[in-house]
Amino acid sequence: KGEREREREREKEIEKMNDDEMLEKVFWLKGKAAEDAKRNAKNMATFWDIVKENDVKECSKPVGGLLLSVASKYPKKTPIFCRSVLVKHILCGDITAGKKFDSALNYLKKVLKEDQFDEEAMCAAAGVGIECSEEEVKEFVSNLIKDNDGTLEKERYRAVGKLRGKIASHPRISFADGKLVNAVFQEALEARLGKRSDPKNQMEKSKNDKGKKGEKKGKEKKEDDEVSRFLDDENFGDSLPDAIRYPPPSENVQKTPELLADHLNHLKKINANVITRFPPEPNGYLHLGHAKSINLNFGYAKKMGGLCYLRYDDTNPASEKHEYIDSILASVRWLGYEPDAINYSSDYFDRLYELAEDLTKRGKTYVCTCSVDVLRDLRYKGLPCEHRDYSVEYNLKVFREMRDGKHPEGAVVLRMKADITSGNTALRDMIAYRIKKEEHPRTGDKWKIYPSYDFTHCLCDSIENVTHSLCTREFYIRRPAYEWLCESLELYTPPQREFNRLNVRGTVLSKRRLLKLVQGGFVRGWDDPRLFTLDALRRRGFPPKAILTFCNILSVTKNEGASLDTALLDLCCRRVLDRDCVRAMVVLKPLKLTLKNWSEDESTTLSAPNHPQKESLGTHTISLSRVVYIEKTDFRLQDSKDYKRLAPGKVVRLRYGPCIKCVNVIKDDNGEVVELEGEYLKEDVKPKGTIHWVSSPVGKKPLEVEVRLYDRLFNSDNPAGLEDENAFLKDIRPDSLTIIPAAYTDPHHLAGFKPGQSAQFERHGYFTVDVDSSEEKLVFNRTVALKDTYNK
């Protein structure tokens, strides 16, 4: 009797509460959590519907949070009836937060009709009834540690992510109490490896580490560690990071079960787990941002055992050229990927036209003769135009006249009758076809009308049975239009997934702006090494592996991040080039040094390693004779205690060679130092420093090469965001390119280098032979300096 009375009193108390009080006192939602929930009025309305439907008058804090999650995450296409069943299992404690709840939702996403729902199947998918004892968890973790003992010994705590992945994929342990699993797993790890803070579990320090003063901290250290992790992975390039994973094709929600079944049968027939595509428009050269998309689309297909197509989105004949088509394919292959098929949107022009007629016959298109300004204004206001209610017969008649060239360009368009009042402007009666009386690079003059991006993109994805339509984040707003068109035609609808667009500070990536730079003569072409097109990066000497590492490090998220500094890309480049680049001594600004105590007709050869840490790369010989050339910057008239280079009367070592002493300085009429005289020391002494140098055999001159030093093209961090459209052209730095026409190096070591080959010029950086090189003279581009000096 006492319990019933308390229940009635509680019910009366709840009846007097307003919504805010109920959120706090019944469902445990208060403070920031409650404020965040109330911001979405639609979700809150659904939440209260759930409460009323299931007569919820009391619940625990975890259940209150789950009910709110049901309101916001319940699949839109799943019948409401199933929602009550899900809530029932939440209220009785069968389905809890985490893996069980997520698994239940994944099951419900596939349920499109009530007769497809099976409560037992949902419970099985959600792990209802699975109870893992502490002994079972301990036994599993113990076996996991033993089975991966070799990996743990080699990678130490870096292997934790892989082991957690195996825990998450286990059919029973994944449903166990998360806190228990974490505690047992952590205890087992420490028993095997010791604490994470132990010295043996820290990243090894380099030989040149100077201790605390020289240690990298914060973001810089994290980036360097990430680069090391990818480059040290023996399977690097074979797959994307484990964190990048999307739902499988079997979870692609379709309008009817038959569409999904046909799609899965197609995948089975061609023996592909997934199908992705890279769909560039051939109206320019690819840039660094495209590399991220290439790596994601081709890399994901490779990782999942699927296919990736290269599909040229060639629906605008005015801006497309074979030059761009060829360069796009070359860039994809340069990055190490081979398309499983090379397609064009124009391959489907006949099919797309048939679908446009089909959509028209369904009453979902109309012909519109509004001017561009009127159409834009009406779409902005969400208002229909006077043509929206034309009959199907009239729309079909005029559309066929458009096809046959009976209307002038710009006079009429075919629009899709979607939702003109939608809050999403991308869904407001999009253009499907427009008139363009230009010859197409592939179809010639066959077509007088061409489909828009909104009409072409999703239908080509559907025709090709793409399982994952991976797009940059700005296409998120167009996803409803993408899905609307496929569903209106009752076609398979590929799921669109968005990822963060790659923005780079201090440059421009827009093809439109790049074209202005090229056509205006501000740069030497699309492959000018100061640009960030893939052709430019290739010419400058960036290895594909560095670019892919850079892309892998960047998180693939929907959150629009800040623009990235190129320092991370440079870091990736240094780490890749450092592995195999031979070393060479090159003097950029030569100063002649004559060794007075060296015979005029005598020369000798010295041996120098091609790589200081890799004996397998061998050695090369360098010549030493009476005349030596050093860097002008390695000499000064006034010496000081902290100066480690050459000065009058001072002893330094020639790298890989003897010690020398400056005994005389020769100046010109203006007082400029033009030559030095010195002596080599026959006895070895401890010098103040070491300098690099170049000499040659008697009777020969050093090899003269041209060196091009590149720096940032623009002054500002965001040249594209300046006050007007062309302001970025006035922001170009006059010193972004420095040409040294006559640098010196040994006449034998680099003489046989070909365009694309790289070497480290000791103390200067990494350099790559340019395509402008000839048999008479080599031209080297500085790919990247030895250290990041920008803003230092």
mmCIF file of C-alpha atoms in Angstrom, residues 203 212-229 553 565-572 574-575 786-792:
data_model
loop_
_atom_site.group_PDB
_atom_site.id
_atom_site.type_symbol
_atom_site.label_atom_id
_atom_site.label_comp_id
_atom_site.label_asym_id
_atom_site.label_seq_id
_atom_site.Cartn_x
_atom_site.Cartn_y
_atom_site.Cartn_z
ATOM 1 C CA MET A 203 59.549 6.889 -28.941
ATOM 2 C CA LYS A 212 65.195 19.134 -23.315
ATOM 3 C CA LYS A 213 66.485 22.185 -25.147
ATOM 4 C CA GLY A 214 66.156 20.538 -28.530
ATOM 5 C CA GLU A 215 63.021 18.493 -27.902
ATOM 6 C CA LYS A 216 59.989 19.032 -30.097
ATOM 7 C CA LYS A 217 56.839 19.842 -28.224
ATOM 8 C CA GLY A 218 53.111 19.944 -28.758
ATOM 9 C CA LYS A 219 51.719 19.911 -32.269
ATOM 10 C CA GLU A 220 55.107 19.723 -34.007
ATOM 11 C CA LYS A 221 56.091 16.556 -32.100
ATOM 12 C CA LYS A 222 52.663 14.985 -32.689
ATOM 13 C CA GLU A 223 52.939 15.615 -36.438
ATOM 14 C CA ASP A 224 56.460 14.189 -36.584
ATOM 15 C CA ASP A 225 55.361 11.082 -34.654
ATOM 16 C CA GLU A 226 52.402 10.611 -37.021
ATOM 17 C CA VAL A 227 54.697 10.837 -40.054
ATOM 18 C CA SER A 228 57.041 8.297 -38.483
ATOM 19 C CA ARG A 229 54.164 5.941 -37.764
ATOM 20 C CA ILE A 553 47.643 12.023 -41.511
ATOM 21 C CA ASP A 565 50.168 25.278 -43.337
ATOM 22 C CA THR A 566 52.414 23.541 -45.860
ATOM 23 C CA ALA A 567 54.932 22.817 -43.088
ATOM 24 C CA LEU A 568 53.337 19.410 -42.519
ATOM 25 C CA LEU A 569 53.597 18.546 -46.216
ATOM 26 C CA ASP A 570 57.247 19.671 -46.187
ATOM 27 C CA LEU A 571 57.874 17.473 -43.153
ATOM 28 C CA CYS A 572 56.421 14.446 -44.956
ATOM 29 C CA ARG A 574 61.780 15.497 -45.950
ATOM 30 C CA ARG A 575 61.135 12.207 -44.218
ATOM 31 C CA LEU A 786 66.394 20.930 -44.544
ATOM 32 C CA LYS A 787 64.354 22.787 -41.924
ATOM 33 C CA ASP A 788 61.186 24.847 -41.965
ATOM 34 C CA THR A 789 62.381 28.472 -41.930
ATOM 35 C CA TYR A 790 59.136 30.268 -42.745
ATOM 36 C CA ASN A 791 58.183 32.810 -40.061
ATOM 37 C CA LYS A 792 61.211 31.768 -37.995
#
